[in-house]
CSV table of C-alpha atoms and ligand atoms in Angstrom, one decimal:
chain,number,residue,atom,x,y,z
A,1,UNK,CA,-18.5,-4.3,-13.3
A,2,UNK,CA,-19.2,-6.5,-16.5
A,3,UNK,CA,-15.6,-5.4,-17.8
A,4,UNK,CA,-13.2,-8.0,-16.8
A,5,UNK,CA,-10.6,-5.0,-17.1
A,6,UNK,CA,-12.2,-3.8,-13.8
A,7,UNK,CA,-11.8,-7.0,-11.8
A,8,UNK,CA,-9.6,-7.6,-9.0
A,9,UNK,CA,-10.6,-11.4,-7.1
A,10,UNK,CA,-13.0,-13.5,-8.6
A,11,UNK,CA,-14.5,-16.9,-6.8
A,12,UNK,CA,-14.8,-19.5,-8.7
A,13,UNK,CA,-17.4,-22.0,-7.6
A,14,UNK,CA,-17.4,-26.1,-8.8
A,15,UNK,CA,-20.7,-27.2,-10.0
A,16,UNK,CA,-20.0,-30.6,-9.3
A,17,UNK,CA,-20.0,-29.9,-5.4
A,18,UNK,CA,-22.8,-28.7,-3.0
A,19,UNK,CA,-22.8,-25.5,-1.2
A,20,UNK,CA,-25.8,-24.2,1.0
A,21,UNK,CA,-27.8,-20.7,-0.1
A,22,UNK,CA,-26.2,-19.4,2.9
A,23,UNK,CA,-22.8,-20.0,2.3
A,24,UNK,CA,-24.2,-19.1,-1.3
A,25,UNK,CA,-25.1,-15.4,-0.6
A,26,UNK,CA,-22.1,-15.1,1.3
A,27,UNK,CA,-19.8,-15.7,-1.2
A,28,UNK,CA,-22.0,-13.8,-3.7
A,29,UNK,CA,-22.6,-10.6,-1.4
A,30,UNK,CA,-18.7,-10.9,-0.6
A,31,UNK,CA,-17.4,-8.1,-2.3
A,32,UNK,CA,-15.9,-10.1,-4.8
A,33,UNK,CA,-15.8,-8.9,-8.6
A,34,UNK,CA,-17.5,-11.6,-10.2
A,35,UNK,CA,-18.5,-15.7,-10.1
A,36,UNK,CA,-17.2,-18.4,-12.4
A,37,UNK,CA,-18.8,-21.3,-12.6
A,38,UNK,CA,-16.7,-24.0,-13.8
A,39,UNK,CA,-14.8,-28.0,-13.0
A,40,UNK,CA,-12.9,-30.5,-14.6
A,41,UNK,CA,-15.3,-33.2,-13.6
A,42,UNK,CA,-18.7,-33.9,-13.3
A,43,UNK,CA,-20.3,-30.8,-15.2
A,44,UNK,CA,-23.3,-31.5,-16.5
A,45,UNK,CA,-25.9,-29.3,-17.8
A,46,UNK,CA,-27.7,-29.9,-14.6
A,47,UNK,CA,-25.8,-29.0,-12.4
A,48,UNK,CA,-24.4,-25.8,-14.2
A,49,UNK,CA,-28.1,-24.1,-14.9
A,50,UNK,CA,-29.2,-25.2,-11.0
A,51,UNK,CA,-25.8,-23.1,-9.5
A,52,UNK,CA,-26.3,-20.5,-12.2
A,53,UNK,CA,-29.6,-19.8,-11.2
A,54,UNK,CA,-28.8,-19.8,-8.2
A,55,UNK,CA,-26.1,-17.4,-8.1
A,56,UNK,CA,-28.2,-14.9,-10.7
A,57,UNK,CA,-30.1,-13.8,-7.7
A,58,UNK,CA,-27.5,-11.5,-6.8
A,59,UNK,CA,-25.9,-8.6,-8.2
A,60,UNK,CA,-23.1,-9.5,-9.8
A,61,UNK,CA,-21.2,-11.3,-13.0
A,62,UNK,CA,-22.2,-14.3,-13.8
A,63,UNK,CA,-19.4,-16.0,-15.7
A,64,UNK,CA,-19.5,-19.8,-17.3
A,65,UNK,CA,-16.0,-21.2,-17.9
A,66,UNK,CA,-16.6,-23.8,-20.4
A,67,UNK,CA,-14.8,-26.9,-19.9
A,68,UNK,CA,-17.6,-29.2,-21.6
A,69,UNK,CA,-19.5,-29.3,-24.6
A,70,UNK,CA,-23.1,-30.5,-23.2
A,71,UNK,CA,-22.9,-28.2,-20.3
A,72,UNK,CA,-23.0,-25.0,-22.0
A,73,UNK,CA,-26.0,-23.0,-21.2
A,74,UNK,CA,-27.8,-19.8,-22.4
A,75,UNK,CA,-27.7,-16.7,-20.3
A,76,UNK,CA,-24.0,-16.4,-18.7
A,77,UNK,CA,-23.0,-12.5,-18.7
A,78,UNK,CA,-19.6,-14.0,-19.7
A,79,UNK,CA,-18.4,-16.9,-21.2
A,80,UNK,CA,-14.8,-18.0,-20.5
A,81,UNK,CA,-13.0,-20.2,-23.2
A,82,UNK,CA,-9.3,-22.0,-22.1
A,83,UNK,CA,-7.2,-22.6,-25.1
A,84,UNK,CA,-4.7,-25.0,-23.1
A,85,UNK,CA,-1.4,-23.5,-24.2
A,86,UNK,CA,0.2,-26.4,-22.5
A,87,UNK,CA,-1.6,-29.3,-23.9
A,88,UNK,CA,0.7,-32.0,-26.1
A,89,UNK,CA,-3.0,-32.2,-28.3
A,90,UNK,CA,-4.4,-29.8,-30.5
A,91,UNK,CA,-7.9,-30.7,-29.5
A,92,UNK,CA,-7.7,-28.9,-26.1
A,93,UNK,CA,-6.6,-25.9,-27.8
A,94,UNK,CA,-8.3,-26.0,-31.1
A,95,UNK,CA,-10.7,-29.1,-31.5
A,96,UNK,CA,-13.4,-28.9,-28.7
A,97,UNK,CA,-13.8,-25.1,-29.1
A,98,UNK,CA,-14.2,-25.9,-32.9
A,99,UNK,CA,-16.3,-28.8,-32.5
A,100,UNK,CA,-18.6,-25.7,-29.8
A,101,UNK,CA,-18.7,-23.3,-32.5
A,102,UNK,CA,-19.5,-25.9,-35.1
A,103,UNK,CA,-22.6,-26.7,-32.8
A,104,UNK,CA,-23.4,-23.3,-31.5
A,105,UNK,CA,-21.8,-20.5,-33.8
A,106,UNK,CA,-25.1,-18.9,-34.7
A,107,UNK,CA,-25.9,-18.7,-31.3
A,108,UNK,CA,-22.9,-16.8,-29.9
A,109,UNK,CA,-23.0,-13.3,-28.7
A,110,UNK,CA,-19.0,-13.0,-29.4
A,111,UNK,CA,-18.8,-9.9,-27.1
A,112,UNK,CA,-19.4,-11.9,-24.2
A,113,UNK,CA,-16.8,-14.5,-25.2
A,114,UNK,CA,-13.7,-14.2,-23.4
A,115,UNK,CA,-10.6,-16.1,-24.7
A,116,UNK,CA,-7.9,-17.4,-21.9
A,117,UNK,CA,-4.8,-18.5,-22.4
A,118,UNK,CA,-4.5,-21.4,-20.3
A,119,UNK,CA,-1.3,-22.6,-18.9
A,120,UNK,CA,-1.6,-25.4,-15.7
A,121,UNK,CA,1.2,-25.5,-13.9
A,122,UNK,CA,0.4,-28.2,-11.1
A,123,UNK,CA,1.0,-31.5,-12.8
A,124,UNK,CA,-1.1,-33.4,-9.6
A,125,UNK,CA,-4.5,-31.3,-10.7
A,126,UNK,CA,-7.5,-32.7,-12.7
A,127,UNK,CA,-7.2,-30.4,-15.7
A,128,UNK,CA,-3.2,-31.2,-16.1
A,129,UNK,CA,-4.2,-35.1,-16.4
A,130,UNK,CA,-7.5,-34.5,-18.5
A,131,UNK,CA,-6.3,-32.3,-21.1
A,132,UNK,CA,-2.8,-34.3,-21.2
A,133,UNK,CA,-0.3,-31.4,-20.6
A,134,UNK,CA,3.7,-31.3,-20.1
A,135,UNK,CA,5.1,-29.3,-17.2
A,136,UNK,CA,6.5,-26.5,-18.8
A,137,UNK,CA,10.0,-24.8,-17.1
A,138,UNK,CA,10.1,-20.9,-16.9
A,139,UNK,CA,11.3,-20.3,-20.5
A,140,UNK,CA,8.3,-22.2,-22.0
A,141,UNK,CA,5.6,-20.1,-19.4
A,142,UNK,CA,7.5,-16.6,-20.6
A,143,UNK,CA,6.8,-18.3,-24.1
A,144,UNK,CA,3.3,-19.0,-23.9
A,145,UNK,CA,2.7,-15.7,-22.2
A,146,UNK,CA,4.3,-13.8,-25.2
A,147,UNK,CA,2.5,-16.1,-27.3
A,148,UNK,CA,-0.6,-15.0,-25.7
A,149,UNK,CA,0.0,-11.6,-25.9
A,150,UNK,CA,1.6,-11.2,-29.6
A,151,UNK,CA,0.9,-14.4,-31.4
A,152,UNK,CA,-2.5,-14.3,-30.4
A,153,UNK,CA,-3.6,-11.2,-29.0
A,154,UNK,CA,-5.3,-13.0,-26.2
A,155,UNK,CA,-7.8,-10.8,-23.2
A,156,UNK,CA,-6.3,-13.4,-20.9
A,157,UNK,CA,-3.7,-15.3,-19.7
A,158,UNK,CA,-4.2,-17.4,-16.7
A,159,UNK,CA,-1.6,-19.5,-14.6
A,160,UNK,CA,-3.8,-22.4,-13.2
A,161,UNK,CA,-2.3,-23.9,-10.5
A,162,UNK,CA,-5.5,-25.6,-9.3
A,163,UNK,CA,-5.0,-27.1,-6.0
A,164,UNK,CA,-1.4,-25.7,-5.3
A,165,UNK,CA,-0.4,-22.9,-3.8
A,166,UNK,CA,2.4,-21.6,-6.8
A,167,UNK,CA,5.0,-20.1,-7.1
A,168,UNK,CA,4.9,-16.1,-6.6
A,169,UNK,CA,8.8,-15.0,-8.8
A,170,UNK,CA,7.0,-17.0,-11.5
A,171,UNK,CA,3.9,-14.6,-11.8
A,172,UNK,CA,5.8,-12.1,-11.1
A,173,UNK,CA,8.0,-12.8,-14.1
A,174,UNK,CA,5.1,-13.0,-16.1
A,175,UNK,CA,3.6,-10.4,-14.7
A,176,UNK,CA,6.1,-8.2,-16.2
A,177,UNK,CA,5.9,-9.7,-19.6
A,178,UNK,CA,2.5,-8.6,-20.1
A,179,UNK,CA,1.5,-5.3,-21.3
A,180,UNK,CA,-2.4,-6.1,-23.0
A,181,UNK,CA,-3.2,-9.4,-21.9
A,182,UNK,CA,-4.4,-9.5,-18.3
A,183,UNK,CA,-2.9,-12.0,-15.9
A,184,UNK,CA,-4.8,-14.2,-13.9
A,185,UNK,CA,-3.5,-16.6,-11.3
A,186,UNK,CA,-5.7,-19.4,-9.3
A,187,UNK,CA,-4.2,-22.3,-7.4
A,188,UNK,CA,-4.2,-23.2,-3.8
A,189,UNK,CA,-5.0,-19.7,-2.2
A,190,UNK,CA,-5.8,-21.1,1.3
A,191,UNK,CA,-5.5,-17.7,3.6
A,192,UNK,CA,-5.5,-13.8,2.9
A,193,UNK,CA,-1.6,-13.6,2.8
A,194,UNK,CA,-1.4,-15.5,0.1
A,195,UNK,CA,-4.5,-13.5,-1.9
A,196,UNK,CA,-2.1,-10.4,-0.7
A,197,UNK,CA,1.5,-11.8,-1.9
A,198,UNK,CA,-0.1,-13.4,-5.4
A,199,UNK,CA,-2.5,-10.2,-6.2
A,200,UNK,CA,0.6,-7.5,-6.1
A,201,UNK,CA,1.4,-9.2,-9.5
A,202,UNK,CA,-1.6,-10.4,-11.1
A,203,UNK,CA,-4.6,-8.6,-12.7
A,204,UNK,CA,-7.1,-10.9,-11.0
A,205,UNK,CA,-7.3,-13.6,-8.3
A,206,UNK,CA,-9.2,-16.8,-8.7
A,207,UNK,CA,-10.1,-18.4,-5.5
A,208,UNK,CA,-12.0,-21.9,-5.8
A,209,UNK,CA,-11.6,-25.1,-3.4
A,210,UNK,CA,-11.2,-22.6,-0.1
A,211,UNK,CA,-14.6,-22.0,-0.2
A,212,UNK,CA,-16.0,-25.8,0.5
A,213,UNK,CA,-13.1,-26.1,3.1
A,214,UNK,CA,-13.3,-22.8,5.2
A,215,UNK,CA,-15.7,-20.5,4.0
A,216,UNK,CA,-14.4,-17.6,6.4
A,217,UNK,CA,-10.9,-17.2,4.8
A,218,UNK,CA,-12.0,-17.9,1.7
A,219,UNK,CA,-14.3,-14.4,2.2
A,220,UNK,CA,-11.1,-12.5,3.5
A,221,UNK,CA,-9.2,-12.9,0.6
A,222,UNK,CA,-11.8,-10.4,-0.8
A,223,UNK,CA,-10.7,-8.0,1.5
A,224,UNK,CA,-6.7,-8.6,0.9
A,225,UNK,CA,-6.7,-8.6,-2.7
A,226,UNK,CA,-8.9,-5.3,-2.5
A,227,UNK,CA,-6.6,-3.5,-0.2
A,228,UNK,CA,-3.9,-4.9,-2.1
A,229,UNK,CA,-5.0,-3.1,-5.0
A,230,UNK,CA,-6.2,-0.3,-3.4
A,231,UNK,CA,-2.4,0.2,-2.3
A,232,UNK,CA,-0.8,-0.2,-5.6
A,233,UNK,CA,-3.2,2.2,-6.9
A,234,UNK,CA,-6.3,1.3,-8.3
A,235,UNK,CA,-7.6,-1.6,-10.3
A,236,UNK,CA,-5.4,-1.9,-12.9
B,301,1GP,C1,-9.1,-23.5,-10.2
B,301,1GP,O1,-7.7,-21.6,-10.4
B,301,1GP,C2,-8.8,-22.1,-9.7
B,301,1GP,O2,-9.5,-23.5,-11.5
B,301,1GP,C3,-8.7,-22.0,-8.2
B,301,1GP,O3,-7.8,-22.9,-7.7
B,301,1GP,O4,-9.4,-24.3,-6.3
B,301,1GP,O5,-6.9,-24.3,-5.9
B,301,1GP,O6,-8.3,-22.3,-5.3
B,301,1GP,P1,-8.1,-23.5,-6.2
C-alpha cells in the first residue's frame, strides 16, 4: 500500500505533541492506510526523526509532510509537498520548495515526492495565519481545483480545514471536478459519522487533532471510511 492511489483514511500525527507507544501502536496497527507526520508549529528535526522512528516499527507508510526546511529528514517512504494555492505570497507556493530543492535537489528520490495542492479553508487554523492566505468563496476553490488538475497536473489536491469540521456540498462539488487529481479532505473529523459523510466524496481522509483528544473515535473513523468505501465500491 505505498501507492497513494490505494489509500482510503490516513492519520496524521503532530510532531510537536506527545503521544504514548501505546496509543502509538494503536494508531499505527489501526487499519489505517498510511501515517503523516507533519505541523505548522514547532517541527524541528528532533522531533520529526524521534516520531518517525517511532512509527517505522510498524508496517505501514511512512509519510513526511514537509512544512519546514530544517526538519526534513532522510528515510520517509513518501514525501508530501503543499504548494498553498491560497496563499497572497509566492513563497509558500514557490519560494520555500525552491529554496528545498536548492539545498537538497541532488538528494531527492522524485518518485517518492508527492505534490499537493493545498487550499485551507478555515481562516482560525495555524497554517491559514502562517502562510498568509485569503478565504477563498466557492468559485475560487472550483478554480484552484481545476488549476490543480489542468494547469498543473497535480497527484493531489487537498481541502485543509484543519481544526474545523467543513463543509461537505463543498467537497462534494469538488469532488466532481476532479477526474486525475485525487481529493483529499482533513479538518475537524471528531466522530465516525463525519469520516462516513466526508469520505463518500473524497479519495482520502486525513484525521489529525482526534487522536490526542479521544483516541477511541479517532480509531473508528478507520472503520467508517473503510466501509464507506467498501460500499461505493472499492478504493477508488
Ligand atoms: C490537519 O487536515 C489535517 O492538517 C487534519 O485536521 O487535525 O482537524 O483533524 P484535524
Amino acid at each position: 500500500m505505498y501507492n497513494i492511489n490505494e489509500w482510503d483514511h490516513v492519520f496524521k500525527l503532530d510532531p510537536n505533541k506527545t503521544i504514548t507507544d501505546r496509543d502509538l501502536q494503536a494508531v499505527c496497527t489501526s487499519g489505517t492506510d498510511a501515517i503523516i507526520i507533519g505541523g505548522t508549529d514547532g517541527v524541528t528535526f528532533e522531533n520529526v526523526t524521534d516520531l518517525q522512528e517511532r512509527v517505522q516499527r510498524y508496517d505501514l507508510p511512512c509519510v513526511l509532510e514537509v512544512s519546514d526546511i530544517e526538519a526534513i529528514a532522510p528515510g520517509f517512504d513518501k514525501y508530501f509537498i503543499p504548494l498553498v494555492l491560497n496563499s497572497q505570497y509566492k513563497r509558500w507556493m514557490l519560494d520555500v520548495q525552491h529554496q528545498a530543492v536548492k539545498e537538497y535537489g541532488d538528494l531527492i528520490d522524485w518518485d517518492d515526492m508527492v505534490t499537493e495542492g493545498y487550499c485551507v479553508l478555515n481562516p482560525e487554523a495555524k497554517v491559514f495565519k502562517k502562510t498568509d492566505c485569503t478565504l477563498p468563496d466557492k468559485q475560487d476553490v472550483q478554480a484552484y481545483a481545476q488549476m490543480a488538475e489542468h494547469v498543473f497536473r497535480l497527484p493531489v489536491f487537498y481541502m485543509e480545514y484543519s481544526g474545523m469540521y467543513g463543509d461537505p456540498e463543498r467537497v462534494k462539488e469538488i469532488a466532481s471536478e476532479l477526474k486525475h487529481t485525487k481529493l483529499v479532505y482533513g479538518g475537524g473529523i471528531r466522530s465516525r459519522e463525519q469520516a462516513q459523510e466526508m469520505s463518500v466524496y473524497a479519495d482520502v481522509i486525513v484525521v489529525g487533532n482526534v487522536i490526542y483528544d479521544n483516541l477511541e473515535v479517532a480509531l473508528q473513523t478507520v472503520e467508517a471510511v473503510k466501509s464507506t468505501k467498501m460500499k461505493d465500491g472499492g478504493p477508488s
